[in-house]
PDB file of C-alpha atoms in Angstrom:
ATOM      1  CA  VAL E  42     145.632 109.311 146.045  1.00 76.00           C
ATOM      2  CA  PRO E  43     148.329 109.253 148.813  1.00 79.00           C
ATOM      3  CA  SER E  44     151.862 108.004 147.846  1.00 87.00           C
ATOM      4  CA  GLY E  45     153.257 104.840 148.739  1.00 91.00           C
ATOM      5  CA  GLU E  46     155.601 106.503 151.244  1.00 89.00           C
ATOM      6  CA  THR E  47     152.494 108.358 152.826  1.00 87.00           C
ATOM      7  CA  LEU E  48     150.549 105.255 153.241  1.00 91.00           C
ATOM      8  CA  ALA E  49     153.665 103.514 154.785  1.00 93.00           C
ATOM      9  CA  ASP E  50     154.054 106.446 157.050  1.00 91.00           C
ATOM     10  CA  GLN E  51     150.584 106.283 158.294  1.00 91.00           C
ATOM     11  CA  VAL E  52     150.966 102.466 158.857  1.00 94.00           C
ATOM     12  CA  TYR E  53     154.207 103.055 160.913  1.00 94.00           C
ATOM     13  CA  VAL E  54     152.606 105.837 162.978  1.00 94.00           C
ATOM     14  CA  LYS E  55     149.570 103.348 163.777  1.00 95.00           C
ATOM     15  CA  ASN E  56     152.008 100.708 164.887  1.00 95.00           C
ATOM     16  CA  LEU E  57     153.914 103.327 166.977  1.00 94.00           C
ATOM     17  CA  GLU E  58     150.442 104.212 168.608  1.00 95.00           C
ATOM     18  CA  VAL E  59     149.801 100.307 169.144  1.00 96.00           C
ATOM     19  CA  LEU E  60     153.197  99.825 170.591  1.00 95.00           C
ATOM     20  CA  GLY E  61     152.911 102.765 172.758  1.00 95.00           C
ATOM     21  CA  GLN E  62     149.748 101.348 174.364  1.00 96.00           C
ATOM     22  CA  LYS E  63     151.298  97.920 174.864  1.00 96.00           C
ATOM     23  CA  LEU E  64     154.740  99.316 176.215  1.00 96.00           C
ATOM     24  CA  ASP E  65     153.120 102.308 178.457  1.00 97.00           C
ATOM     25  CA  GLU E  66     153.146 100.567 181.661  1.00 96.00           C
ATOM     26  CA  HIS E  67     156.731  98.934 181.369  1.00 96.00           C
ATOM     27  CA  TYR E  68     157.909 102.593 180.317  1.00 96.00           C
ATOM     28  CA  HIS E  69     156.469 104.193 183.620  1.00 96.00           C
ATOM     29  CA  VAL E  70     157.730 101.242 185.856  1.00 96.00           C
ATOM     30  CA  GLU E  71     161.288 101.823 184.415  1.00 95.00           C
ATOM     31  CA  CYS E  72     161.105 105.438 184.720  1.00 96.00           C
ATOM     32  CA  ARG E  73     159.868 105.484 188.240  1.00 97.00           C
ATOM     33  CA  ALA E  74     162.493 103.025 189.260  1.00 96.00           C
ATOM     34  CA  ALA E  75     165.144 104.953 187.498  1.00 96.00           C
ATOM     35  CA  LEU E  76     164.271 108.035 189.300  1.00 97.00           C
ATOM     36  CA  ALA E  77     163.194 106.752 192.616  1.00 97.00           C
ATOM     37  CA  PRO E  78     166.142 108.235 194.255  1.00 97.00           C
ATOM     38  CA  VAL E  79     165.627 111.746 193.389  1.00 97.00           C
ATOM     39  CA  ILE E  80     161.788 111.651 193.341  1.00 96.00           C
ATOM     40  CA  ALA E  81     162.091 110.404 196.939  1.00 96.00           C
ATOM     41  CA  GLN E  82     163.977 113.874 197.599  1.00 95.00           C
ATOM     42  CA  ILE E  83     161.042 115.851 196.365  1.00 94.00           C
ATOM     43  CA  THR E  84     159.788 117.988 199.709  1.00 92.00           C
ATOM     44  CA  SER E  85     157.093 120.116 198.193  1.00 89.00           C
ATOM     45  CA  GLU E  86     153.612 119.390 198.988  1.00 89.00           C
ATOM     46  CA  ASP E  87     152.295 121.320 195.728  1.00 88.00           C
ATOM     47  CA  GLU E  88     149.999 118.770 193.829  1.00 89.00           C
ATOM     48  CA  ASP E  89     152.159 119.263 190.720  1.00 89.00           C
ATOM     49  CA  ALA E  90     155.358 118.042 192.435  1.00 92.00           C
ATOM     50  CA  GLY E  91     156.321 114.584 191.800  1.00 94.00           C
ATOM     51  CA  TYR E  92     156.062 111.898 189.127  1.00 96.00           C
ATOM     52  CA  HIS E  93     153.287 112.300 186.352  1.00 95.00           C
ATOM     53  CA  ARG E  94     152.235 109.941 183.687  1.00 96.00           C
ATOM     54  CA  GLY E  95     151.304 111.430 180.608  1.00 94.00           C
ATOM     55  CA  PRO E  96     149.113 110.169 177.837  1.00 95.00           C
ATOM     56  CA  VAL E  97     150.251 107.942 175.019  1.00 96.00           C
ATOM     57  CA  LYS E  98     150.466 110.190 171.833  1.00 95.00           C
ATOM     58  CA  GLY E  99     147.637 109.648 169.929  1.00 94.00           C
ATOM     59  CA  LEU E 100     147.194 108.995 166.168  1.00 94.00           C
ATOM     60  CA  PRO E 101     145.594 112.291 165.276  1.00 95.00           C
ATOM     61  CA  ARG E 102     148.749 114.201 166.758  1.00 95.00           C
ATOM     62  CA  MET E 103     151.155 111.665 165.214  1.00 94.00           C
ATOM     63  CA  ASN E 104     149.558 112.394 161.710  1.00 93.00           C
ATOM     64  CA  GLU E 105     149.689 116.292 162.391  1.00 94.00           C
ATOM     65  CA  LYS E 106     153.367 115.794 162.991  1.00 93.00           C
ATOM     66  CA  LEU E 107     153.885 113.727 159.837  1.00 91.00           C
ATOM     67  CA  ALA E 108     152.433 116.434 157.739  1.00 91.00           C
ATOM     68  CA  GLU E 109     154.708 118.981 159.257  1.00 94.00           C
ATOM     69  CA  TYR E 110     157.757 116.651 158.358  1.00 93.00           C
ATOM     70  CA  VAL E 111     156.300 116.320 154.944  1.00 90.00           C
ATOM     71  CA  GLU E 112     156.036 119.945 154.470  1.00 93.00           C
ATOM     72  CA  ASP E 113     159.660 120.439 155.937  1.00 95.00           C
ATOM     73  CA  GLY E 114     160.989 118.048 153.475  1.00 93.00           C
ATOM     74  CA  ALA E 115     162.016 115.313 155.839  1.00 94.00           C
ATOM     75  CA  PRO E 116     163.101 112.176 154.039  1.00 93.00           C
ATOM     76  CA  PHE E 117     161.291 108.776 154.227  1.00 92.00           C
ATOM     77  CA  PRO E 118     160.408 107.259 156.456  1.00 91.00           C
ATOM     78  CA  ARG E 119     159.161 110.397 158.119  1.00 92.00           C
ATOM     79  CA  ALA E 120     157.637 108.391 160.934  1.00 90.00           C
ATOM     80  CA  ALA E 121     160.804 107.887 162.223  1.00 90.00           C
ATOM     81  CA  CYS E 122     160.862 111.489 163.501  1.00 91.00           C
ATOM     82  CA  VAL E 123     157.704 111.111 165.386  1.00 91.00           C
ATOM     83  CA  ILE E 124     158.935 111.210 169.235  1.00 88.00           C
ATOM     84  CA  ASP E 125     157.773 111.276 172.687  1.00 90.00           C
ATOM     85  CA  ILE E 126     154.906 108.536 172.060  1.00 94.00           C
ATOM     86  CA  LEU E 127     155.457 107.581 175.701  1.00 96.00           C
ATOM     87  CA  ARG E 128     155.395 110.788 178.105  1.00 95.00           C
ATOM     88  CA  ASN E 129     155.616 111.677 181.706  1.00 95.00           C
ATOM     89  CA  SER E 130     156.778 114.790 183.553  1.00 94.00           C
ATOM     90  CA  VAL E 131     158.400 115.155 186.950  1.00 94.00           C
ATOM     91  CA  ALA E 132     158.204 118.552 189.099  1.00 92.00           C
ATOM     92  CA  PHE E 133     161.254 118.624 191.383  1.00 92.00           C
ATOM     93  CA  SER E 134     161.716 120.810 194.509  1.00 89.00           C
ATOM     94  CA  SER E 135     165.096 122.138 193.495  1.00 88.00           C
ATOM     95  CA  ALA E 136     167.575 122.528 190.491  1.00 87.00           C
ATOM     96  CA  ASP E 137     169.986 119.994 192.033  1.00 93.00           C
ATOM     97  CA  GLN E 138     166.957 117.543 192.018  1.00 93.00           C
ATOM     98  CA  ILE E 139     166.647 118.376 188.238  1.00 92.00           C
ATOM     99  CA  LEU E 140     170.296 117.938 187.716  1.00 93.00           C
ATOM    100  CA  THR E 141     170.518 114.616 189.626  1.00 96.00           C
ATOM    101  CA  ALA E 142     167.567 113.364 187.468  1.00 95.00           C
ATOM    102  CA  PHE E 143     169.343 114.419 184.111  1.00 94.00           C
ATOM    103  CA  ASN E 144     172.553 112.601 185.224  1.00 94.00           C
ATOM    104  CA  ILE E 145     170.616 109.266 186.164  1.00 95.00           C
ATOM    105  CA  LEU E 146     169.045 109.422 182.611  1.00 93.00           C
ATOM    106  CA  LYS E 147     172.473 110.024 181.088  1.00 92.00           C
ATOM    107  CA  ASP E 148     173.734 106.814 182.273  1.00 90.00           C
ATOM    108  CA  HIS E 149     170.573 104.554 182.274  1.00 90.00           C
ATOM    109  CA  LYS E 150     170.581 101.563 180.098  1.00 86.00           C
ATOM    110  CA  ALA E 151     166.731 101.320 179.241  1.00 88.00           C
ATOM    111  CA  LEU E 152     166.108 104.968 178.999  1.00 92.00           C
ATOM    112  CA  GLN E 153     168.921 106.192 176.565  1.00 89.00           C
ATOM    113  CA  LEU E 154     169.123 109.732 176.531  1.00 90.00           C
ATOM    114  CA  VAL E 155     168.359 111.039 172.932  1.00 91.00           C
ATOM    115  CA  ARG E 156     167.952 114.944 173.229  1.00 91.00           C
ATOM    116  CA  TYR E 157     167.106 117.614 175.601  1.00 89.00           C
ATOM    117  CA  LYS E 158     165.758 121.115 175.453  1.00 84.00           C
ATOM    118  CA  ASN E 159     167.080 123.390 178.365  1.00 80.00           C
ATOM    119  CA  LYS E 160     164.253 125.877 178.563  1.00 73.00           C
ATOM    120  CA  TYR E 161     165.984 127.175 181.981  1.00 73.00           C
ATOM    121  CA  HIS E 162     168.461 128.916 179.610  1.00 71.00           C
ATOM    122  CA  GLU E 163     168.344 132.469 179.441  1.00 68.00           C
ATOM    123  CA  LYS E 164     168.084 132.792 175.937  1.00 70.00           C
ATOM    124  CA  SER E 165     165.279 130.229 175.726  1.00 67.00           C
ATOM    125  CA  LEU E 166     162.466 131.265 173.490  1.00 67.00           C
ATOM    126  CA  TRP E 167     158.726 130.059 173.029  1.00 68.00           C
ATOM    127  CA  ASN E 168     157.240 131.238 169.693  1.00 71.00           C
ATOM    128  CA  GLY E 169     159.694 134.144 169.628  1.00 75.00           C
ATOM    129  CA  ALA E 170     159.041 135.052 173.360  1.00 73.00           C
ATOM    130  CA  PRO E 171     160.369 134.125 176.705  1.00 67.00           C
ATOM    131  CA  PRO E 172     158.646 130.755 177.590  1.00 62.00           C
ATOM    132  CA  PRO E 173     155.518 131.019 179.986  1.00 62.00           C
ATOM    133  CA  PHE E 174     157.386 128.431 182.234  1.00 63.00           C
ATOM    134  CA  ARG E 175     160.760 126.999 182.395  1.00 68.00           C
ATOM    135  CA  ASN E 176     161.662 123.247 182.156  1.00 78.00           C
ATOM    136  CA  LEU E 177     164.145 120.547 181.064  1.00 85.00           C
ATOM    137  CA  MET E 178     162.604 118.627 178.389  1.00 88.00           C
ATOM    138  CA  VAL E 179     164.152 115.125 177.832  1.00 92.00           C
ATOM    139  CA  ASN E 180     163.809 112.573 175.354  1.00 93.00           C
ATOM    140  CA  VAL E 181     164.935 109.051 175.733  1.00 93.00           C
ATOM    141  CA  LEU E 182     164.777 106.087 173.663  1.00 91.00           C
ATOM    142  CA  PHE E 183     163.065 103.246 175.972  1.00 91.00           C
ATOM    143  CA  THR E 184     164.341  99.735 175.340  1.00 87.00           C
ATOM    144  CA  TYR E 185     162.191  96.932 176.335  1.00 86.00           C
ATOM    145  CA  PRO E 186     163.142  94.577 177.794  1.00 81.00           C
ATOM    146  CA  PRO E 187     165.911  96.636 179.177  1.00 65.00           C
ATOM    147  CA  GLY E 188     169.261  96.271 177.640  1.00 60.00           C
ATOM    148  CA  GLU E 189     168.067  94.632 174.171  1.00 61.00           C
ATOM    149  CA  THR E 190     168.291  96.346 170.894  1.00 56.00           C
ATOM    150  CA  ASP E 191     167.469  95.262 167.364  1.00 52.00           C
ATOM    151  CA  GLN E 192     170.613  95.378 165.451  1.00 47.00           C
ATOM    152  CA  GLY E 193     169.143  93.318 162.613  1.00 46.00           C
ATOM    153  CA  ASN E 194     169.473  89.981 163.907  1.00 40.00           C
TER     154      ASN E 194
END
């Protein structure tokens, strides 16, 4: 029989999935608008260049992550560790564009920078080896409507 904490975590991630589905369009509108000046500078004709929507993280993957957090001994509520529910990628033409986009996100109100992983770094590893590709992964806290946060009010 699952513990009360496990059941609560499962309910929390189901809520995350539902919220993700409801906020997905708003998130992409906000991301595209924020990054529009630098996206407009992309000159590559490659089909991978530009802004790409990602799927909302599904319940099976979120439950896999919960199991990892339980195994790692993460404190309750472990569902708070599940991130990147809403996802996208942007392939730029230059390093300058990547840096410009990063700086836009650092100063944005509705897309608050939470963490980043610089896989361009020469010592970046993927499963103990150099990664098959290089990128800058950025996680943001999306606030909707923009500027509003829940401070217990």
